[in-house]
JSON list of C-alpha atoms and ligand atoms in Angstrom, two decimals:
[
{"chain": "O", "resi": 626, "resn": "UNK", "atom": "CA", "xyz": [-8.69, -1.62, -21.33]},
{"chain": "O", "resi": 627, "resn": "UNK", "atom": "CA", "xyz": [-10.02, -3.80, -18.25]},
{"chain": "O", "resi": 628, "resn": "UNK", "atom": "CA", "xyz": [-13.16, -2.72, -16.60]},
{"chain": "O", "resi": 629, "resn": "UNK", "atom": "CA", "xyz": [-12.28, -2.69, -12.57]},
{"chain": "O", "resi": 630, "resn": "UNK", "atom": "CA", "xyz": [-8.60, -2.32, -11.57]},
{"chain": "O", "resi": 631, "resn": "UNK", "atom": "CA", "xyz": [-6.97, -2.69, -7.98]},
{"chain": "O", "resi": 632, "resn": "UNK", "atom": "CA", "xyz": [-3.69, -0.98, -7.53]},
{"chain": "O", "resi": 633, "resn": "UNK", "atom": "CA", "xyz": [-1.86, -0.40, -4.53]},
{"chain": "O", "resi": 634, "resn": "UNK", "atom": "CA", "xyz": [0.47, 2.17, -3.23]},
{"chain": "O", "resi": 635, "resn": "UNK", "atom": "CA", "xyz": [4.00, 1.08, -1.31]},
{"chain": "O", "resi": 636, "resn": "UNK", "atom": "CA", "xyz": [6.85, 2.23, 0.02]},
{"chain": "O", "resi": 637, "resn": "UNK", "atom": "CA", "xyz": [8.96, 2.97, 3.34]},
{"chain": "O", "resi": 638, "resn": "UNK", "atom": "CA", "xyz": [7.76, 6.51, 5.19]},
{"chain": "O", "resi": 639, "resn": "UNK", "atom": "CA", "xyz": [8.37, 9.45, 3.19]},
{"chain": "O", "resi": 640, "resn": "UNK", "atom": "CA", "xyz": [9.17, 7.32, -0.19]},
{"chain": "O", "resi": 641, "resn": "UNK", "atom": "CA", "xyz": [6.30, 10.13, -1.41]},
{"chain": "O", "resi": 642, "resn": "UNK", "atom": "CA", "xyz": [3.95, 7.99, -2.84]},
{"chain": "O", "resi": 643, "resn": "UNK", "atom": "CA", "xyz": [0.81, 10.01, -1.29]},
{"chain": "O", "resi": 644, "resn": "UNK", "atom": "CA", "xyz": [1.32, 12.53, -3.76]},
{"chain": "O", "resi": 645, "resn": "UNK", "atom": "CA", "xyz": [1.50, 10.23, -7.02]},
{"chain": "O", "resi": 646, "resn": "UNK", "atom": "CA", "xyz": [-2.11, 8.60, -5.86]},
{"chain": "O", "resi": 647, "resn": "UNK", "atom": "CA", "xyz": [-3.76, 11.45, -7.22]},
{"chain": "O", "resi": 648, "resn": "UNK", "atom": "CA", "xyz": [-1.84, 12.26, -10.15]},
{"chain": "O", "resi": 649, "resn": "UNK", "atom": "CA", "xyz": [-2.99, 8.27, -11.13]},
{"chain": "O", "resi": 650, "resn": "UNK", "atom": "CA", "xyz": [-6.61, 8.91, -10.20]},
{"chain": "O", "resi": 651, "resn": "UNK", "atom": "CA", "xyz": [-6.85, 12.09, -12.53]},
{"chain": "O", "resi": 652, "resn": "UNK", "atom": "CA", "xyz": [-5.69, 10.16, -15.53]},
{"chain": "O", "resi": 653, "resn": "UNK", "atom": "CA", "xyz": [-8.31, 7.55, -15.51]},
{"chain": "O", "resi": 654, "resn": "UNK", "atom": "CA", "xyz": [-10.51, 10.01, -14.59]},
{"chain": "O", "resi": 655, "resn": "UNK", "atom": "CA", "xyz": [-9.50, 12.04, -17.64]},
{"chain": "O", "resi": 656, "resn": "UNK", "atom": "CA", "xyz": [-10.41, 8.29, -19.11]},
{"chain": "O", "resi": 657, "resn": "UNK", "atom": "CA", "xyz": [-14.04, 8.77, -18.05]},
{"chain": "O", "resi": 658, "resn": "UNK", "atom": "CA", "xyz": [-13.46, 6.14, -15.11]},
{"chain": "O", "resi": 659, "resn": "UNK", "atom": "CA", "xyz": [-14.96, 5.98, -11.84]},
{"chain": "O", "resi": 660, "resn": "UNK", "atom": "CA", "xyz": [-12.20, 6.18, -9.28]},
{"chain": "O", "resi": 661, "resn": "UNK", "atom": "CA", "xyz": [-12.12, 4.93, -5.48]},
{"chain": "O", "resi": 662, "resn": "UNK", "atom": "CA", "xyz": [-9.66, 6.85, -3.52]},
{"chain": "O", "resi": 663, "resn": "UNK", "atom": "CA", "xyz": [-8.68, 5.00, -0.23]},
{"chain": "O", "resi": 664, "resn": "UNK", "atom": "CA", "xyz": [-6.27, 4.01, 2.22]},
{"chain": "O", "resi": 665, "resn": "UNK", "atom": "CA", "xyz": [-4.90, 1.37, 5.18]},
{"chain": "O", "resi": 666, "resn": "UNK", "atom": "CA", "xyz": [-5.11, 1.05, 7.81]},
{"chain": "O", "resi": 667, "resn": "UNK", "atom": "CA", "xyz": [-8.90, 2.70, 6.86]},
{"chain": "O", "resi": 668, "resn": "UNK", "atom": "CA", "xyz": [-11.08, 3.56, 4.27]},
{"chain": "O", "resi": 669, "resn": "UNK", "atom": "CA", "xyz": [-14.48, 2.68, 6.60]},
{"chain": "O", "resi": 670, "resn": "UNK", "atom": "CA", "xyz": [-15.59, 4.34, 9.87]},
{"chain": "O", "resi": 671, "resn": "UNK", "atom": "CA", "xyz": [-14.52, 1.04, 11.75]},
{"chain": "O", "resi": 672, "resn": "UNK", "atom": "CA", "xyz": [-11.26, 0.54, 10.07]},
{"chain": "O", "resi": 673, "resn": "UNK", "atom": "CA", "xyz": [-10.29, 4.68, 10.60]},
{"chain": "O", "resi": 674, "resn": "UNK", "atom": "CA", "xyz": [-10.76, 3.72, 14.12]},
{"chain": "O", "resi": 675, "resn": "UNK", "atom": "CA", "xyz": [-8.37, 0.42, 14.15]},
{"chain": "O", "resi": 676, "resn": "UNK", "atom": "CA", "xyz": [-6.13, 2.74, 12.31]},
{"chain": "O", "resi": 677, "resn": "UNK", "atom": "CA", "xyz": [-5.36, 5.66, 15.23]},
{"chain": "O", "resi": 678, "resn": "UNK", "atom": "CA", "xyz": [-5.09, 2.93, 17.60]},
{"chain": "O", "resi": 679, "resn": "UNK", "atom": "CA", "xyz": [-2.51, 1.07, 15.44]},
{"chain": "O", "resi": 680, "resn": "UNK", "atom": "CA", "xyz": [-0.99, 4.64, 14.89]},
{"chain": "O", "resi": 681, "resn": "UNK", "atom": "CA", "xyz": [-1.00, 5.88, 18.53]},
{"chain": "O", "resi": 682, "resn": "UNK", "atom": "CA", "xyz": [-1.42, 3.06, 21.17]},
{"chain": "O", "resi": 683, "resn": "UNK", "atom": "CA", "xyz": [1.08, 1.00, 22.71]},
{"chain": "O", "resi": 684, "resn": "UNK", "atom": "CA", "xyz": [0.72, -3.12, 21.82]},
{"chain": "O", "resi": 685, "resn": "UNK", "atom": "CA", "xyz": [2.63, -6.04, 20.88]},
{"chain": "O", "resi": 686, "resn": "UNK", "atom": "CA", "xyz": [3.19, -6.98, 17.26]},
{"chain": "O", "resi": 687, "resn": "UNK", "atom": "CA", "xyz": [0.95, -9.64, 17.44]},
{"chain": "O", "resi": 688, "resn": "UNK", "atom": "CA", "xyz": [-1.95, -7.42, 18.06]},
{"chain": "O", "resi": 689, "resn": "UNK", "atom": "CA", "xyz": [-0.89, -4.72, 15.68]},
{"chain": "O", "resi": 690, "resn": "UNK", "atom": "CA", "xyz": [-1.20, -7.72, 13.01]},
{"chain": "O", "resi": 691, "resn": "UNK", "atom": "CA", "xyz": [-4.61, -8.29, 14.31]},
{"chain": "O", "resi": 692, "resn": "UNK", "atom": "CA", "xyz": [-5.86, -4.73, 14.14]},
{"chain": "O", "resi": 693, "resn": "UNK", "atom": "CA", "xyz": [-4.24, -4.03, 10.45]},
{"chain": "O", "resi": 694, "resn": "UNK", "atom": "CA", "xyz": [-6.00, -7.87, 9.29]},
{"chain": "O", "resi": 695, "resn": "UNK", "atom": "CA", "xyz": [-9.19, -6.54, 11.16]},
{"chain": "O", "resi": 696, "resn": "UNK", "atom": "CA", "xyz": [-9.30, -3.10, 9.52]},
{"chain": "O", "resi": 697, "resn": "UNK", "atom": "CA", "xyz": [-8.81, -4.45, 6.18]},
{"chain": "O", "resi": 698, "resn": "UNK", "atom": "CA", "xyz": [-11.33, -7.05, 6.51]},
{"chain": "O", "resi": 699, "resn": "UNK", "atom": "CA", "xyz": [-13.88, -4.43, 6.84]},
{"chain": "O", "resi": 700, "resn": "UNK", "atom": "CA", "xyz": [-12.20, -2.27, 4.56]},
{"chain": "O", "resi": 701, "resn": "UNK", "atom": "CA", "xyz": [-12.41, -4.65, 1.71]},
{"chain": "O", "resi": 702, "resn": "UNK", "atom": "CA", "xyz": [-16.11, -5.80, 2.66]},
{"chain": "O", "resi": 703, "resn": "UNK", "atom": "CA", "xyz": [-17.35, -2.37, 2.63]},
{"chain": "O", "resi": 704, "resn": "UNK", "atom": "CA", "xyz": [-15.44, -0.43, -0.05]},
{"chain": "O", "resi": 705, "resn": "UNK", "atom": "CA", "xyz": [-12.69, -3.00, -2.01]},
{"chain": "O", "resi": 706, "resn": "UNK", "atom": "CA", "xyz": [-14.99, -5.28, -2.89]},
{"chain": "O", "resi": 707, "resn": "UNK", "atom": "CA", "xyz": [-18.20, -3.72, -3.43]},
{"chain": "O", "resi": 708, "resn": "UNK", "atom": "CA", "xyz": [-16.27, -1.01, -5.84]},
{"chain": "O", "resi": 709, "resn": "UNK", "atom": "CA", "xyz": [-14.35, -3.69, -8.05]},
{"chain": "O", "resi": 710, "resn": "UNK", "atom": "CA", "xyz": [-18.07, -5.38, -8.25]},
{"chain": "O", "resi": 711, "resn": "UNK", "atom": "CA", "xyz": [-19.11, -2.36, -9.98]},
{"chain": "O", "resi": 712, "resn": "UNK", "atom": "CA", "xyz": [-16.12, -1.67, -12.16]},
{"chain": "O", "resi": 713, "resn": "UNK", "atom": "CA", "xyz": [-14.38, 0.95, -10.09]},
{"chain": "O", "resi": 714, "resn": "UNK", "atom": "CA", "xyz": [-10.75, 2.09, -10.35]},
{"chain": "O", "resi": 715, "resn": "UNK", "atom": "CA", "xyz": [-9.53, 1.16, -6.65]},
{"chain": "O", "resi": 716, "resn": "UNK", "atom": "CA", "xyz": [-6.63, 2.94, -5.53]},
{"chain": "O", "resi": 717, "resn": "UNK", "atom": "CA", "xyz": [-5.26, 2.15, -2.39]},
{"chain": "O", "resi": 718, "resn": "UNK", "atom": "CA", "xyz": [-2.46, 4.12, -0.43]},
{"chain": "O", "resi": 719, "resn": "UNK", "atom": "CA", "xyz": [-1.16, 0.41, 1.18]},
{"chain": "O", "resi": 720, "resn": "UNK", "atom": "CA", "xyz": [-2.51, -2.83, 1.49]},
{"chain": "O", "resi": 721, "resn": "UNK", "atom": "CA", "xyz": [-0.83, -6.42, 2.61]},
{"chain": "O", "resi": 722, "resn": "UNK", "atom": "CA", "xyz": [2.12, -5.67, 1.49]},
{"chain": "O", "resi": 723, "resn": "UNK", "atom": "CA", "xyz": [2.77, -2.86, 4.39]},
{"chain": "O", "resi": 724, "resn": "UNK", "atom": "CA", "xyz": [1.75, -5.67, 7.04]},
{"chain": "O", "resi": 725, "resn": "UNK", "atom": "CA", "xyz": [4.61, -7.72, 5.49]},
{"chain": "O", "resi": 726, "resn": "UNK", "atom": "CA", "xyz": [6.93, -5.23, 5.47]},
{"chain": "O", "resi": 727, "resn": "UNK", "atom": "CA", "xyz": [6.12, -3.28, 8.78]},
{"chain": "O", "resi": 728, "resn": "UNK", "atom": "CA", "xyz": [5.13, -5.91, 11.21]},
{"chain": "O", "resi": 729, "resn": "UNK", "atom": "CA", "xyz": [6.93, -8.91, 9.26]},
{"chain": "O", "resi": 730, "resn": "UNK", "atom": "CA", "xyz": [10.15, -6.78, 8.46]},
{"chain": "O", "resi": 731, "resn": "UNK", "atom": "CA", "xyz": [10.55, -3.91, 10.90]},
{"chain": "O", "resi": 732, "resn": "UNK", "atom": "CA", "xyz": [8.70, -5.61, 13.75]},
{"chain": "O", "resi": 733, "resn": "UNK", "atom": "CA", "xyz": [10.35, -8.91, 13.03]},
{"chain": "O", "resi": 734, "resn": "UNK", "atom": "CA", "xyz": [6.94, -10.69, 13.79]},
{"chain": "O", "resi": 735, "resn": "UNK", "atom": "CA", "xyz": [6.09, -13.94, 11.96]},
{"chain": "O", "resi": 736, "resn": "UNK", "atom": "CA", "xyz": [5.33, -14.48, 8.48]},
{"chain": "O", "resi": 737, "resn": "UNK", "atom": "CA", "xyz": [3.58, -17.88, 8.77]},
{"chain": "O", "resi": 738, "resn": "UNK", "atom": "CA", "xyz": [0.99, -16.23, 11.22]},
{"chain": "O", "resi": 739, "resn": "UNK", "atom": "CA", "xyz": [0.61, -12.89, 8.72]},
{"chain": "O", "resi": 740, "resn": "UNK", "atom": "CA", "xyz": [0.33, -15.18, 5.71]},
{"chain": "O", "resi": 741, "resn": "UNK", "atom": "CA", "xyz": [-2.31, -17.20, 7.29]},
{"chain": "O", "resi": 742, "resn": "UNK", "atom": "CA", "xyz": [-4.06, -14.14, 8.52]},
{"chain": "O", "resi": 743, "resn": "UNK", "atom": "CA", "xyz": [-3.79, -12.90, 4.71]},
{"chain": "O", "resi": 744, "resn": "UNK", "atom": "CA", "xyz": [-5.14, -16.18, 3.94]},
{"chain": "O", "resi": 745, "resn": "UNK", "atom": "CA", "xyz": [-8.65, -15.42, 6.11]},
{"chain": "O", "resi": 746, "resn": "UNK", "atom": "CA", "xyz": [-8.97, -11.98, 5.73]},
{"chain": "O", "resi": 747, "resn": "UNK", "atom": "CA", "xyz": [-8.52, -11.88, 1.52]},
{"chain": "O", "resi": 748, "resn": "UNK", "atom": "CA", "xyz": [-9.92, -14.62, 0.84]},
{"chain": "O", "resi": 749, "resn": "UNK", "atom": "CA", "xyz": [-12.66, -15.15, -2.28]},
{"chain": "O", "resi": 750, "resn": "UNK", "atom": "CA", "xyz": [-15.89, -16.41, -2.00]},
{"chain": "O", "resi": 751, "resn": "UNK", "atom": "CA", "xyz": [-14.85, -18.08, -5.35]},
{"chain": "O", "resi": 752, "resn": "UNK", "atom": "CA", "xyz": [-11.61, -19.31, -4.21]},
{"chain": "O", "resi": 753, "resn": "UNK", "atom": "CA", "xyz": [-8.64, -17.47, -4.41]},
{"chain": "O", "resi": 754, "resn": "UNK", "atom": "CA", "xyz": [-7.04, -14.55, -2.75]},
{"chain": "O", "resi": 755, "resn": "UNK", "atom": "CA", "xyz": [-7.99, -11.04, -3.26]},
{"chain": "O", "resi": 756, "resn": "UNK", "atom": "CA", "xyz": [-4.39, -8.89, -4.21]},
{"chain": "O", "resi": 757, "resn": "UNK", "atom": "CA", "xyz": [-3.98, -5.86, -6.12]},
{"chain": "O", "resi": 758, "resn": "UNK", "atom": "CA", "xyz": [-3.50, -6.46, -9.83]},
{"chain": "O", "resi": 759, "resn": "UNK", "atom": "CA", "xyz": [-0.13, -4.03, -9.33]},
{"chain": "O", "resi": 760, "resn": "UNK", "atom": "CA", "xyz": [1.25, -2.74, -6.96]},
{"chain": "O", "resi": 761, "resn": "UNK", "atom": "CA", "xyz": [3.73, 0.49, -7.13]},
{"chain": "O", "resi": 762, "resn": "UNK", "atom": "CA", "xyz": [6.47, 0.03, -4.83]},
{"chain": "O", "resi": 763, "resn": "UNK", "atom": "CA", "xyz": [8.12, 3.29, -4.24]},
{"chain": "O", "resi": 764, "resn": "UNK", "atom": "CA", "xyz": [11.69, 2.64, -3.55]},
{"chain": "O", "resi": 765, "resn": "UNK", "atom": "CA", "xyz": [13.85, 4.65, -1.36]},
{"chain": "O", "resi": 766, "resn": "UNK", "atom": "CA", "xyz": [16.90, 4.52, 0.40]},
{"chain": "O", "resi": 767, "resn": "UNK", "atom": "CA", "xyz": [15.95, 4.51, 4.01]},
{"chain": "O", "resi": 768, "resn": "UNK", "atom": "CA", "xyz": [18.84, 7.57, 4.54]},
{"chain": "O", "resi": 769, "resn": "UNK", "atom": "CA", "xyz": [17.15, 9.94, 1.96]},
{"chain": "O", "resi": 770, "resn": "UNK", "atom": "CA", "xyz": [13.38, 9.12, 3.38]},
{"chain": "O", "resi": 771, "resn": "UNK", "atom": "CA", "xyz": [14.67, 9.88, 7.04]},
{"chain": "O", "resi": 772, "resn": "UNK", "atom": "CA", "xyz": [16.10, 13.19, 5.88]},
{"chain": "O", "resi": 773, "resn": "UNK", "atom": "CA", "xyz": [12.51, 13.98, 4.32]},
{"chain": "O", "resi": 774, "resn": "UNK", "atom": "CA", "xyz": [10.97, 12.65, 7.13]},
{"chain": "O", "resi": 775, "resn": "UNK", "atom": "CA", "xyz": [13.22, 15.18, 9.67]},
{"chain": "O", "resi": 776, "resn": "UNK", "atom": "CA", "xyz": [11.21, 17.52, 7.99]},
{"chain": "O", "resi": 777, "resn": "UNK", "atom": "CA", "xyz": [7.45, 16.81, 8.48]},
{"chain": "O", "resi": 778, "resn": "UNK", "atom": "CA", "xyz": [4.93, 16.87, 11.00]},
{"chain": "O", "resi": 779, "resn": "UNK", "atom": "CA", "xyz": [4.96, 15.50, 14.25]},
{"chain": "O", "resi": 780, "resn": "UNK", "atom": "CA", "xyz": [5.93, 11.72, 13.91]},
{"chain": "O", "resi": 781, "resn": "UNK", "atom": "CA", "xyz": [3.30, 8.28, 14.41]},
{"chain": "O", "resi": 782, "resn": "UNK", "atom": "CA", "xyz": [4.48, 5.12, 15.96]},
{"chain": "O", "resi": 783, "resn": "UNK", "atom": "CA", "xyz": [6.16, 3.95, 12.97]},
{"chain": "O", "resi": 784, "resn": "UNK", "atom": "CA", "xyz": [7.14, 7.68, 11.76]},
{"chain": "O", "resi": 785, "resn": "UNK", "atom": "CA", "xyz": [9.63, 7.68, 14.70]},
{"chain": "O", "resi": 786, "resn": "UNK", "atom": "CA", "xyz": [11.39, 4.32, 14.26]},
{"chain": "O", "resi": 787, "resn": "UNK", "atom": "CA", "xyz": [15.23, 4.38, 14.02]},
{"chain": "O", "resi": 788, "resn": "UNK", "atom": "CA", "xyz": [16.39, 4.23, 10.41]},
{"chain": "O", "resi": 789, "resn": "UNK", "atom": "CA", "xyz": [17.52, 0.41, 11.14]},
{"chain": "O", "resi": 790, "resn": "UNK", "atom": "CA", "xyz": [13.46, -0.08, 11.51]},
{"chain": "O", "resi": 791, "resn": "UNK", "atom": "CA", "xyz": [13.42, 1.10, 7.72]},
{"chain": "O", "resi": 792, "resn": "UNK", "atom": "CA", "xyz": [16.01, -0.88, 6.40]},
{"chain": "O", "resi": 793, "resn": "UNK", "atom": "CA", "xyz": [14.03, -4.03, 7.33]},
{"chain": "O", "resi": 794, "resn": "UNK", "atom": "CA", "xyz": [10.72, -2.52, 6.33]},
{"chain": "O", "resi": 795, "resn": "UNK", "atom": "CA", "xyz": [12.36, -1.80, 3.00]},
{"chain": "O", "resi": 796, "resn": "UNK", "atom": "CA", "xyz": [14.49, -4.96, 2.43]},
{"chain": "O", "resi": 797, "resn": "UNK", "atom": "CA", "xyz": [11.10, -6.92, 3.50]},
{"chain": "O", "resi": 798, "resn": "UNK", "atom": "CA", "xyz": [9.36, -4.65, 0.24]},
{"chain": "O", "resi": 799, "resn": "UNK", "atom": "CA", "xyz": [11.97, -5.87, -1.81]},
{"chain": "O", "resi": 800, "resn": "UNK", "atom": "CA", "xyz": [11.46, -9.75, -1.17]},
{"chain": "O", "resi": 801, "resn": "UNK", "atom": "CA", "xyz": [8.18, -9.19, -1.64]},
{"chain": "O", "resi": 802, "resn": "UNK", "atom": "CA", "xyz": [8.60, -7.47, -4.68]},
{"chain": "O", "resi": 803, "resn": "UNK", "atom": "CA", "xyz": [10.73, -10.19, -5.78]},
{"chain": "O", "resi": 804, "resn": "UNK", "atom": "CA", "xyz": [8.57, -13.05, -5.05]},
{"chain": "O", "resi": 805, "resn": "UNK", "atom": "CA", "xyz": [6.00, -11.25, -7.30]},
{"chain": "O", "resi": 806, "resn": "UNK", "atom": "CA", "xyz": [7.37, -9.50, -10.33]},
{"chain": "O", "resi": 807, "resn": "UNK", "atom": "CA", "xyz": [4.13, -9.78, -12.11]},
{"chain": "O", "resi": 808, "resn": "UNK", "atom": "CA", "xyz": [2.24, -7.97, -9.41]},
{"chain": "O", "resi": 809, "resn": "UNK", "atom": "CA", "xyz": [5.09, -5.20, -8.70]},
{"chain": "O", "resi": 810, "resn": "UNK", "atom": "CA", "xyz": [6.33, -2.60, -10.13]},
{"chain": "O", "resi": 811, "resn": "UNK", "atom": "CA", "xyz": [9.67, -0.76, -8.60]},
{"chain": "O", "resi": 812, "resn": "UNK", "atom": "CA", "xyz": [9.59, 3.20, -9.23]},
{"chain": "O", "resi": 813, "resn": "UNK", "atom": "CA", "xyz": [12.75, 4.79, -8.21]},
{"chain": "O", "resi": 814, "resn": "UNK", "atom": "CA", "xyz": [11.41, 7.34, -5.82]},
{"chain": "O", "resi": 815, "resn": "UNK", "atom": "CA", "xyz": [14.93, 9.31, -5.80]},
{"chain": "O", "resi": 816, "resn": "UNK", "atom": "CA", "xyz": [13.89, 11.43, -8.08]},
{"chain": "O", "resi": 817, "resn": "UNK", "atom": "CA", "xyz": [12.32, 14.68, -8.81]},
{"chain": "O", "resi": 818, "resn": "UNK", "atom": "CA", "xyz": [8.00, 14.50, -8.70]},
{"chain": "O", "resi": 819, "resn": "UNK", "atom": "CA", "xyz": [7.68, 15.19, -12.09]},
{"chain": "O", "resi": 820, "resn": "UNK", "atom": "CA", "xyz": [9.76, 12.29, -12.94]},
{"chain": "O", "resi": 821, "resn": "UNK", "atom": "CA", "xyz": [8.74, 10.12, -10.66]},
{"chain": "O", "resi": 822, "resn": "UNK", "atom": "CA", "xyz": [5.07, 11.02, -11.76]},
{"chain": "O", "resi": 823, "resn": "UNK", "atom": "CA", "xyz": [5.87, 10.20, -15.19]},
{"chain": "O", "resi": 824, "resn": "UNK", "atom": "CA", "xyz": [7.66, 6.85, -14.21]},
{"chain": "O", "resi": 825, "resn": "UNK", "atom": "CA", "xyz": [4.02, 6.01, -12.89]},
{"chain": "O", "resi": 826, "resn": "UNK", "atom": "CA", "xyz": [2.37, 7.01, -15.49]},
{"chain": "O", "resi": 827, "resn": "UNK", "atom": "CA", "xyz": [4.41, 5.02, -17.76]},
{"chain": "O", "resi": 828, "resn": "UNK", "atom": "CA", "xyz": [3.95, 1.93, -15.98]},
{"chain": "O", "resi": 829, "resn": "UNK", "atom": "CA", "xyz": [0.62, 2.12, -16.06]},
{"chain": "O", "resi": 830, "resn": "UNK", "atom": "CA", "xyz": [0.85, 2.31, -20.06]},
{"chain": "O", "resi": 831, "resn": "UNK", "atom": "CA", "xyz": [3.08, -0.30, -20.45]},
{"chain": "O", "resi": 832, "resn": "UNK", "atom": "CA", "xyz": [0.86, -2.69, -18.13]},
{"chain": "O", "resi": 833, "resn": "UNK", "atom": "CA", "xyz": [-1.92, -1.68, -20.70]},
{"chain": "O", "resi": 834, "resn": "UNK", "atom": "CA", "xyz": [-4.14, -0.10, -17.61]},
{"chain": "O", "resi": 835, "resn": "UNK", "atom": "CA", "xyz": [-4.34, 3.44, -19.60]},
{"chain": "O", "resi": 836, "resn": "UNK", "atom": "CA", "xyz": [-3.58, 4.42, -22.78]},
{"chain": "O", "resi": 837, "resn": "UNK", "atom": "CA", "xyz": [-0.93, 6.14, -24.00]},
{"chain": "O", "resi": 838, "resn": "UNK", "atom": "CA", "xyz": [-2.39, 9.89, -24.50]},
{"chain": "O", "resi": 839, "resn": "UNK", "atom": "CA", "xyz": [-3.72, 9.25, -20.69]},
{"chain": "O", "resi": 840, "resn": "UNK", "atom": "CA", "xyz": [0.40, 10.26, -19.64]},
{"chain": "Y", "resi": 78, "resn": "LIG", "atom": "P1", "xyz": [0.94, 6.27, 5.84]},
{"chain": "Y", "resi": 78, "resn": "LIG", "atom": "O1", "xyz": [0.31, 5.37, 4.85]},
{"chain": "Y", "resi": 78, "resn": "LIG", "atom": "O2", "xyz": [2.36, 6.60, 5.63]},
{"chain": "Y", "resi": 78, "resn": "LIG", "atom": "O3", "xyz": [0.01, 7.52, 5.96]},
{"chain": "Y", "resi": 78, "resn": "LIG", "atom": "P2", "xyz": [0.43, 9.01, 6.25]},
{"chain": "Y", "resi": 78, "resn": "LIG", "atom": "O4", "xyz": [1.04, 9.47, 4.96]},
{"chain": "Y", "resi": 78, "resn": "LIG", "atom": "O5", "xyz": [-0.88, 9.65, 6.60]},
{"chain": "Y", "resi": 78, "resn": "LIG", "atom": "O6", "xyz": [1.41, 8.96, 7.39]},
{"chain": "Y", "resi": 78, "resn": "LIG", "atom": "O7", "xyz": [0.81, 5.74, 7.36]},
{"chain": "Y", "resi": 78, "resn": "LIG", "atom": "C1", "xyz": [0.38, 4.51, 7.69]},
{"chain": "Y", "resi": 78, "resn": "LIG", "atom": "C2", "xyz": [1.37, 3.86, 8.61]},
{"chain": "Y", "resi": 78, "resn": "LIG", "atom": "O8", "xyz": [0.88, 2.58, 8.97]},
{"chain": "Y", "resi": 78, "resn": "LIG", "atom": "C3", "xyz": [2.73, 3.63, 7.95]},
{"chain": "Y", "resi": 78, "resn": "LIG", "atom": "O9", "xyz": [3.76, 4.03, 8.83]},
{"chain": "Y", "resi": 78, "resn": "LIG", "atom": "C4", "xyz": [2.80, 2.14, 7.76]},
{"chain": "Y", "resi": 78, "resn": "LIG", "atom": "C5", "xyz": [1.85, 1.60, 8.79]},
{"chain": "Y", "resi": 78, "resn": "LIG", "atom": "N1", "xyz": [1.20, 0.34, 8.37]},
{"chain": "Y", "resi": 78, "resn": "LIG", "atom": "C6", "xyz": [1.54, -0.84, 9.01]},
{"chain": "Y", "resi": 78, "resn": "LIG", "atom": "O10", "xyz": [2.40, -0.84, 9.90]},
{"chain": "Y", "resi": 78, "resn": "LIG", "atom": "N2", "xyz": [0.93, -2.01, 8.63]},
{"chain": "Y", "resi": 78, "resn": "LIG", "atom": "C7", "xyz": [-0.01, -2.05, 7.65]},
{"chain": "Y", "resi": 78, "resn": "LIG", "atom": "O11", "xyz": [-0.53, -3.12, 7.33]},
{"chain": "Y", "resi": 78, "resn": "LIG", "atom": "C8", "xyz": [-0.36, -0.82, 7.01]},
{"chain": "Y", "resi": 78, "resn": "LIG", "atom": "C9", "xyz": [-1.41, -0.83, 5.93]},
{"chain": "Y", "resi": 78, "resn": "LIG", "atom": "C10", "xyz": [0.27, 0.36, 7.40]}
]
């Protein structure tokens, strides 16, 4: 078993991977494990308050990039980091890959300037990029999630996008996923919670992250 872990949390809007977060923190807790529970845009004071602008105020894609880059730079200078540095479990309810998909795929906006941006914001004093060692992408069908999404609260910014705005958020998860295999792992999220719970479960055994009487 590896001492700190960093795994992220993907999907389109109402994919449902909120609820499998916690089902993946009790089970290396139930390992003894300290886990970090956390989210973006957030997870600092600063970076909560990039977030409900990004959420709720008007702007052009180029500074909704800005604002997700800044929050996380804080976010991973004040919690990411310092937490890994101590051995932590980090779990994070999306990371880079939701700027690639939302503003790169359903805002259209461009991926040299979000890759550079990735570039400044994750970089390692060491060299390198900070990324997740996995990430779960929860895959939907952007028709299913809208029809779950009809049925929550009151919609954000990107809650009340046309379905077309999901297609391209999910087909820009999918290249992702596909230009990283090692990184991601596809759950089918068209599926009942206790299966998809298990399906999570199970990849995190067969990535050797928990053991197998952790499921
Ligand atoms: P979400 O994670 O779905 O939280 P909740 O379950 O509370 O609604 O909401 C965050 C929204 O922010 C989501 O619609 C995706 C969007 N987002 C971006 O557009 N870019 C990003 O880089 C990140 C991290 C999120």
């Amino acid at each position: 078993m590896q001492n700190s872990i960093f795994i992220s949390f993907e999907g389109i809007d109402g994919a449902g991977k909120s609820s499998h977060i916690q089902a993946v923190a009790n089970a290396f807790r139930s390992q003894g494990k300290t886990v970090v529970q956390t989210r973006e845009p957030g997870g600092t004071a600063l970076a909560e308050k990039l977030r409900d602008l990004v959420l709720h105020d008007a702007m052009d894609p180029l500074c909704e990039a800005l604002l997700v880059f800044a929050a996380r730079r804080d976010h991973l200078q004040q919690v990411i980091e310092p937490a890994l540095a101590r051995g932590d479990i980090v779990l994070c309810d999306r990371f880079t890959d939701a700027t690639f998909a939302y503003q790169g795929g359903g805002r259209g906006f461009d991926l040299q300037v979000l890759t550079q941006l990735e570039q400044w914001v994750q970089a390692l004093p060491a060299g390198g990029l900070r990324q997740p060692l996995l990430t779960l992408w929860f895959e939907l069908d952007p028709s299913v999630a809208a029809q779950r999404l009809a049925q929550a609260r009151v919609p954000d910014r990107f809650e009340s996008q046309p379905q077309a705005f999901f297609r391209q958020v999910h087909d820009a998860y999918a290249a992702r996923a596909q230009a990283d295999t090692k990184r991601f792992a596809r759950i089918a999220a068209d599926a009942t919670m206790e299966s998809v719970r298990h399906a999570v479960l199970t990849t995190l055994h067969d990535r050797g992250l928990l053991p197998a009487e952790a499921k």
